[in-house]
mmCIF file of C-alpha atoms in Angstrom:
data_model
loop_
_atom_site.group_PDB
_atom_site.id
_atom_site.type_symbol
_atom_site.label_atom_id
_atom_site.label_comp_id
_atom_site.label_asym_id
_atom_site.label_seq_id
_atom_site.Cartn_x
_atom_site.Cartn_y
_atom_site.Cartn_z
ATOM 1 C CA UNK A 189 94.694 84.193 84.158
ATOM 2 C CA UNK A 190 91.488 86.186 84.551
ATOM 3 C CA UNK A 191 91.737 89.513 82.817
ATOM 4 C CA UNK A 192 89.390 92.309 81.820
ATOM 5 C CA UNK A 193 90.437 94.859 79.210
ATOM 6 C CA UNK A 194 88.318 97.902 78.401
ATOM 7 C CA UNK A 195 88.417 99.997 75.262
ATOM 8 C CA UNK A 196 86.424 102.731 73.584
ATOM 9 C CA UNK A 197 86.943 105.682 75.887
ATOM 10 C CA UNK A 198 87.309 109.023 74.144
ATOM 11 C CA UNK A 199 86.514 112.729 74.118
ATOM 12 C CA UNK A 200 82.920 113.332 73.048
ATOM 13 C CA UNK A 201 80.694 116.390 72.893
ATOM 14 C CA UNK A 202 77.645 116.793 75.136
ATOM 15 C CA UNK A 203 74.687 114.974 73.609
ATOM 16 C CA UNK A 204 76.971 112.563 71.783
ATOM 17 C CA UNK A 205 77.283 108.801 71.964
ATOM 18 C CA UNK A 206 80.047 106.338 72.742
ATOM 19 C CA UNK A 207 80.312 102.559 72.989
ATOM 20 C CA UNK A 208 82.620 100.950 75.507
ATOM 21 C CA UNK A 209 83.831 97.380 75.180
ATOM 22 C CA UNK A 210 85.340 94.963 77.672
ATOM 23 C CA UNK A 211 87.156 91.790 76.636
ATOM 24 C CA UNK A 212 87.178 89.083 79.290
ATOM 25 C CA UNK A 213 89.638 86.224 79.356
ATOM 26 C CA UNK A 214 89.851 83.372 81.823
ATOM 27 C CA UNK A 215 87.436 80.779 83.127
ATOM 28 C CA UNK A 216 85.701 82.883 85.762
ATOM 29 C CA UNK A 217 83.439 85.016 83.629
ATOM 30 C CA UNK A 218 81.166 82.565 81.829
ATOM 31 C CA UNK A 219 77.634 83.384 82.928
ATOM 32 C CA UNK A 220 78.711 85.485 85.896
ATOM 33 C CA UNK A 221 77.610 89.008 86.717
ATOM 34 C CA UNK A 222 79.396 91.654 84.694
ATOM 35 C CA UNK A 223 79.271 95.336 85.461
ATOM 36 C CA UNK A 224 80.392 98.853 84.647
ATOM 37 C CA UNK A 225 81.648 100.983 87.517
ATOM 38 C CA UNK A 226 82.704 104.577 86.992
ATOM 39 C CA UNK A 227 84.829 107.049 88.888
ATOM 40 C CA UNK A 228 84.554 110.748 88.155
ATOM 41 C CA UNK A 229 87.777 112.783 88.559
ATOM 42 C CA UNK A 230 88.664 112.989 92.240
ATOM 43 C CA UNK A 231 85.467 111.190 93.232
ATOM 44 C CA UNK A 232 84.399 107.768 94.482
ATOM 45 C CA UNK A 233 83.172 104.602 92.831
ATOM 46 C CA UNK A 234 79.682 104.231 91.374
ATOM 47 C CA UNK A 235 78.224 100.998 90.005
ATOM 48 C CA UNK A 236 76.152 102.253 87.106
ATOM 49 C CA UNK A 237 75.052 99.037 85.432
ATOM 50 C CA UNK A 238 75.311 95.282 85.592
ATOM 51 C CA UNK A 239 74.042 92.287 83.684
ATOM 52 C CA UNK A 240 73.253 88.972 85.259
ATOM 53 C CA UNK A 241 73.913 85.681 83.534
ATOM 54 C CA UNK A 242 73.184 85.607 79.832
ATOM 55 C CA UNK A 243 71.614 89.038 79.942
ATOM 56 C CA UNK A 244 68.106 88.265 81.072
ATOM 57 C CA UNK A 245 68.426 90.776 83.924
ATOM 58 C CA UNK A 246 69.989 94.192 83.760
ATOM 59 C CA UNK A 247 70.303 97.008 86.289
ATOM 60 C CA UNK A 248 70.918 100.711 85.770
ATOM 61 C CA UNK A 249 71.619 103.405 88.303
ATOM 62 C CA UNK A 250 69.205 106.317 88.218
ATOM 63 C CA UNK A 251 71.991 108.553 86.910
ATOM 64 C CA UNK A 252 72.214 106.634 83.619
ATOM 65 C CA UNK A 253 68.858 104.905 83.241
ATOM 66 C CA UNK A 254 67.281 105.555 79.867
ATOM 67 C CA UNK A 255 70.571 106.758 78.344
ATOM 68 C CA UNK A 256 72.957 103.804 78.746
ATOM 69 C CA UNK A 257 72.492 100.200 77.639
ATOM 70 C CA UNK A 258 74.543 97.254 78.844
ATOM 71 C CA UNK A 259 74.892 94.064 76.834
ATOM 72 C CA UNK A 260 77.122 91.033 76.671
ATOM 73 C CA UNK A 261 78.204 88.524 74.071
ATOM 74 C CA UNK A 262 78.994 85.399 76.058
ATOM 75 C CA UNK A 263 80.279 83.568 72.991
ATOM 76 C CA UNK A 264 82.920 86.262 72.538
ATOM 77 C CA UNK A 265 83.427 86.875 76.264
ATOM 78 C CA UNK A 266 82.661 90.544 75.751
ATOM 79 C CA UNK A 267 80.741 93.212 77.623
ATOM 80 C CA UNK A 268 79.497 96.459 76.144
ATOM 81 C CA UNK A 269 78.105 99.781 77.307
ATOM 82 C CA UNK A 270 76.274 101.937 74.799
ATOM 83 C CA UNK A 271 76.201 105.486 76.104
ATOM 84 C CA UNK A 272 73.834 108.007 74.528
ATOM 85 C CA UNK A 273 72.898 111.590 75.347
ATOM 86 C CA UNK A 274 76.166 112.058 77.180
ATOM 87 C CA UNK A 275 76.510 114.863 79.700
ATOM 88 C CA UNK A 276 79.474 116.602 81.263
ATOM 89 C CA UNK A 277 78.771 114.741 84.506
ATOM 90 C CA UNK A 278 79.359 111.426 82.730
ATOM 91 C CA UNK A 279 83.057 112.319 82.519
ATOM 92 C CA UNK A 280 84.833 109.533 84.378
ATOM 93 C CA UNK A 281 87.059 106.508 84.195
ATOM 94 C CA UNK A 282 84.847 103.537 83.387
ATOM 95 C CA UNK A 283 85.859 100.167 84.810
ATOM 96 C CA UNK A 284 84.649 96.804 83.637
ATOM 97 C CA UNK A 285 84.305 94.543 86.675
ATOM 98 C CA UNK A 286 82.961 91.157 87.594
ATOM 99 C CA UNK A 287 81.067 91.149 90.888
ATOM 100 C CA UNK A 288 80.098 87.923 92.595
ATOM 101 C CA UNK A 289 76.500 87.267 93.575
ATOM 102 C CA UNK A 290 77.429 88.768 96.971
ATOM 103 C CA UNK A 291 78.856 91.907 95.373
ATOM 104 C CA UNK A 292 82.511 91.028 95.867
ATOM 105 C CA UNK A 293 84.625 92.448 93.034
ATOM 106 C CA UNK A 294 87.841 90.495 92.674
ATOM 107 C CA UNK A 295 88.416 91.330 89.015
ATOM 108 C CA UNK A 296 88.684 94.834 87.569
ATOM 109 C CA UNK A 297 89.807 96.135 84.227
ATOM 110 C CA UNK A 298 92.377 98.906 83.972
ATOM 111 C CA UNK A 299 89.715 101.498 83.143
ATOM 112 C CA UNK A 300 88.973 103.646 80.101
ATOM 113 C CA UNK A 301 88.553 107.416 80.245
ATOM 114 C CA UNK A 302 85.422 109.076 78.897
ATOM 115 C CA UNK A 303 85.520 112.856 78.671
ATOM 116 C CA UNK A 304 82.362 114.756 77.773
ATOM 117 C CA UNK A 305 83.202 118.314 76.816
ATOM 118 C CA UNK A 306 82.546 120.806 74.056
ATOM 119 C CA UNK B 83 76.350 111.536 98.159
ATOM 120 C CA UNK B 84 77.572 107.975 98.705
ATOM 121 C CA UNK B 85 75.384 105.327 100.264
ATOM 122 C CA UNK B 86 78.026 104.384 102.856
ATOM 123 C CA UNK B 87 79.814 106.964 105.016
ATOM 124 C CA UNK B 88 83.590 106.977 105.400
ATOM 125 C CA UNK B 89 85.921 109.625 106.835
ATOM 126 C CA UNK B 90 87.508 111.687 104.085
ATOM 127 C CA UNK B 91 91.016 111.165 105.384
ATOM 128 C CA UNK B 92 93.093 109.393 108.010
ATOM 129 C CA UNK B 93 96.804 109.450 108.678
ATOM 130 C CA UNK B 94 99.403 107.556 110.636
ATOM 131 C CA UNK B 95 103.124 107.119 111.006
ATOM 132 C CA UNK B 96 105.056 104.089 109.786
ATOM 133 C CA UNK B 97 104.608 101.175 112.144
ATOM 134 C CA UNK B 98 101.430 102.522 113.687
ATOM 135 C CA UNK B 99 97.899 101.163 113.245
ATOM 136 C CA UNK B 100 94.932 103.005 111.765
ATOM 137 C CA UNK B 101 91.251 102.200 111.459
ATOM 138 C CA UNK B 102 88.846 103.367 108.777
ATOM 139 C CA UNK B 103 85.136 103.225 109.506
ATOM 140 C CA UNK B 104 82.289 102.611 107.081
ATOM 141 C CA UNK B 105 78.752 103.318 108.251
ATOM 142 C CA UNK B 106 75.649 102.107 106.488
ATOM 143 C CA UNK B 107 72.252 100.818 107.529
ATOM 144 C CA UNK B 108 70.489 97.556 108.292
ATOM 145 C CA UNK B 109 69.726 97.355 104.571
ATOM 146 C CA UNK B 110 73.390 96.937 103.690
ATOM 147 C CA UNK B 111 76.320 96.828 106.146
ATOM 148 C CA UNK B 112 74.250 95.750 109.119
ATOM 149 C CA UNK B 113 72.088 93.286 107.265
ATOM 150 C CA UNK B 114 74.597 91.066 105.462
ATOM 151 C CA UNK B 115 78.050 89.592 106.053
ATOM 152 C CA UNK B 116 79.140 90.889 102.662
ATOM 153 C CA UNK B 117 81.265 93.962 103.321
ATOM 154 C CA UNK B 118 84.339 94.421 101.135
ATOM 155 C CA UNK B 119 87.276 96.832 101.212
ATOM 156 C CA UNK B 120 89.307 98.037 98.238
ATOM 157 C CA UNK B 121 92.666 99.784 97.996
ATOM 158 C CA UNK B 122 93.267 102.182 95.116
ATOM 159 C CA UNK B 123 96.581 103.802 94.273
ATOM 160 C CA UNK B 124 96.555 106.883 92.007
ATOM 161 C CA UNK B 125 95.828 106.021 88.402
ATOM 162 C CA UNK B 126 95.219 102.359 89.190
ATOM 163 C CA UNK B 127 92.171 100.131 89.403
ATOM 164 C CA UNK B 128 90.836 99.231 92.855
ATOM 165 C CA UNK B 129 92.217 96.074 94.465
ATOM 166 C CA UNK B 130 90.178 93.806 96.717
ATOM 167 C CA UNK B 131 91.711 93.707 100.214
ATOM 168 C CA UNK B 132 88.912 92.310 102.413
ATOM 169 C CA UNK B 133 85.682 90.473 101.605
ATOM 170 C CA UNK B 134 82.857 88.986 103.666
ATOM 171 C CA UNK B 135 83.632 91.517 106.447
ATOM 172 C CA UNK B 136 86.921 89.987 107.561
ATOM 173 C CA UNK B 137 88.324 87.545 104.997
ATOM 174 C CA UNK B 138 91.485 88.269 103.028
ATOM 175 C CA UNK B 139 92.072 87.196 99.435
ATOM 176 C CA UNK B 140 95.172 85.160 98.809
ATOM 177 C CA UNK B 141 98.228 87.407 98.635
ATOM 178 C CA UNK B 142 96.887 90.243 100.797
ATOM 179 C CA UNK B 143 99.045 90.982 103.830
ATOM 180 C CA UNK B 144 97.697 89.951 107.239
ATOM 181 C CA UNK B 145 98.385 93.520 108.345
ATOM 182 C CA UNK B 146 94.948 94.237 106.851
ATOM 183 C CA UNK B 147 91.941 93.148 108.883
ATOM 184 C CA UNK B 148 88.221 93.828 108.847
ATOM 185 C CA UNK B 149 85.417 93.783 111.389
ATOM 186 C CA UNK B 150 81.865 94.955 111.852
ATOM 187 C CA UNK B 151 79.671 96.126 114.717
ATOM 188 C CA UNK B 152 76.058 96.789 113.919
ATOM 189 C CA UNK B 153 75.789 99.056 110.885
ATOM 190 C CA UNK B 154 79.463 100.070 110.943
ATOM 191 C CA UNK B 155 82.304 98.121 109.375
ATOM 192 C CA UNK B 156 85.967 98.862 109.966
ATOM 193 C CA UNK B 157 89.250 98.287 108.187
ATOM 194 C CA UNK B 158 92.371 98.190 110.340
ATOM 195 C CA UNK B 159 95.861 98.392 108.939
ATOM 196 C CA UNK B 160 98.607 97.534 111.390
ATOM 197 C CA UNK B 161 102.324 98.157 111.012
ATOM 198 C CA UNK B 162 101.734 100.992 108.538
ATOM 199 C CA UNK B 163 104.089 101.069 105.581
ATOM 200 C CA UNK B 164 104.703 103.768 102.998
ATOM 201 C CA UNK B 165 103.105 101.644 100.269
ATOM 202 C CA UNK B 166 99.832 101.569 102.214
ATOM 203 C CA UNK B 167 99.281 105.219 101.280
ATOM 204 C CA UNK B 168 96.253 105.067 98.991
ATOM 205 C CA UNK B 169 92.507 105.583 98.840
ATOM 206 C CA UNK B 170 90.348 102.962 100.528
ATOM 207 C CA UNK B 171 86.735 102.207 99.664
ATOM 208 C CA UNK B 172 84.234 100.048 101.482
ATOM 209 C CA UNK B 173 81.310 98.377 99.788
ATOM 210 C CA UNK B 174 78.365 96.294 100.862
ATOM 211 C CA UNK B 175 75.908 93.932 99.248
ATOM 212 C CA UNK B 176 72.418 95.433 99.440
ATOM 213 C CA UNK B 177 70.049 92.565 98.779
ATOM 214 C CA UNK B 178 68.186 94.767 96.332
ATOM 215 C CA UNK B 179 68.548 95.281 92.609
ATOM 216 C CA UNK B 180 71.396 97.676 93.300
ATOM 217 C CA UNK B 181 73.600 94.693 94.225
ATOM 218 C CA UNK B 182 76.392 96.718 95.849
ATOM 219 C CA UNK B 183 76.888 100.210 97.245
ATOM 220 C CA UNK B 184 80.174 101.990 97.927
ATOM 221 C CA UNK B 185 81.487 104.404 100.491
ATOM 222 C CA UNK B 186 82.868 107.749 99.428
ATOM 223 C CA UNK B 187 86.454 106.692 100.013
ATOM 224 C CA UNK B 188 89.115 107.520 102.590
ATOM 225 C CA UNK B 189 92.533 108.891 101.744
ATOM 226 C CA UNK B 190 95.217 107.316 103.899
ATOM 227 C CA UNK B 191 98.370 109.356 104.350
ATOM 228 C CA UNK B 192 101.454 107.715 105.828
ATOM 229 C CA UNK B 193 103.358 110.521 107.539
#
């Protein structure tokens, strides 16, 4: 049974840091694409970062580039998102997801809430 | 502003059919057969309903269908049911480093 479970969401002050984790179970995730997709309150979906294969290629949306870092530990079937210099506009539910090479996302985690507020 | 354009809301009565449009460009929707649609109920993760423009994952009702004409994709839900009330998002492969772009979402209300 393929499953993605996020953790690490919390309330953090502007300028602070947070590290999100995603535990993947099942046979589908191996060296596949893994991504973080966020959804601000009442807003749509935004793919902010993904890692391809063992981590040799990473992508960041302009909104997070230079502040967030994605990484994966294939041996532990885990995905991480290190978030630094957090801003109020980073407040969102963050989903771990596994897109196919054609961008199809069949597997989503349940989401973890990050709130950036003083 | 989202890369793909969807209507903010649509509504229909039980048993009726509705269609949600998703307009992009030749760099995404019109350029690849990789349009997907997701259903999201409040407080839940999105669920894949349609992929590759018109294919349904196993377990998704055949009341859901997808199509595309030029740069606009469409999701049609026939025989509307109360449980179809949700937000619907389209997405498309982009062929660039972005990988996938989303629409802004459409809220479906079943009257």
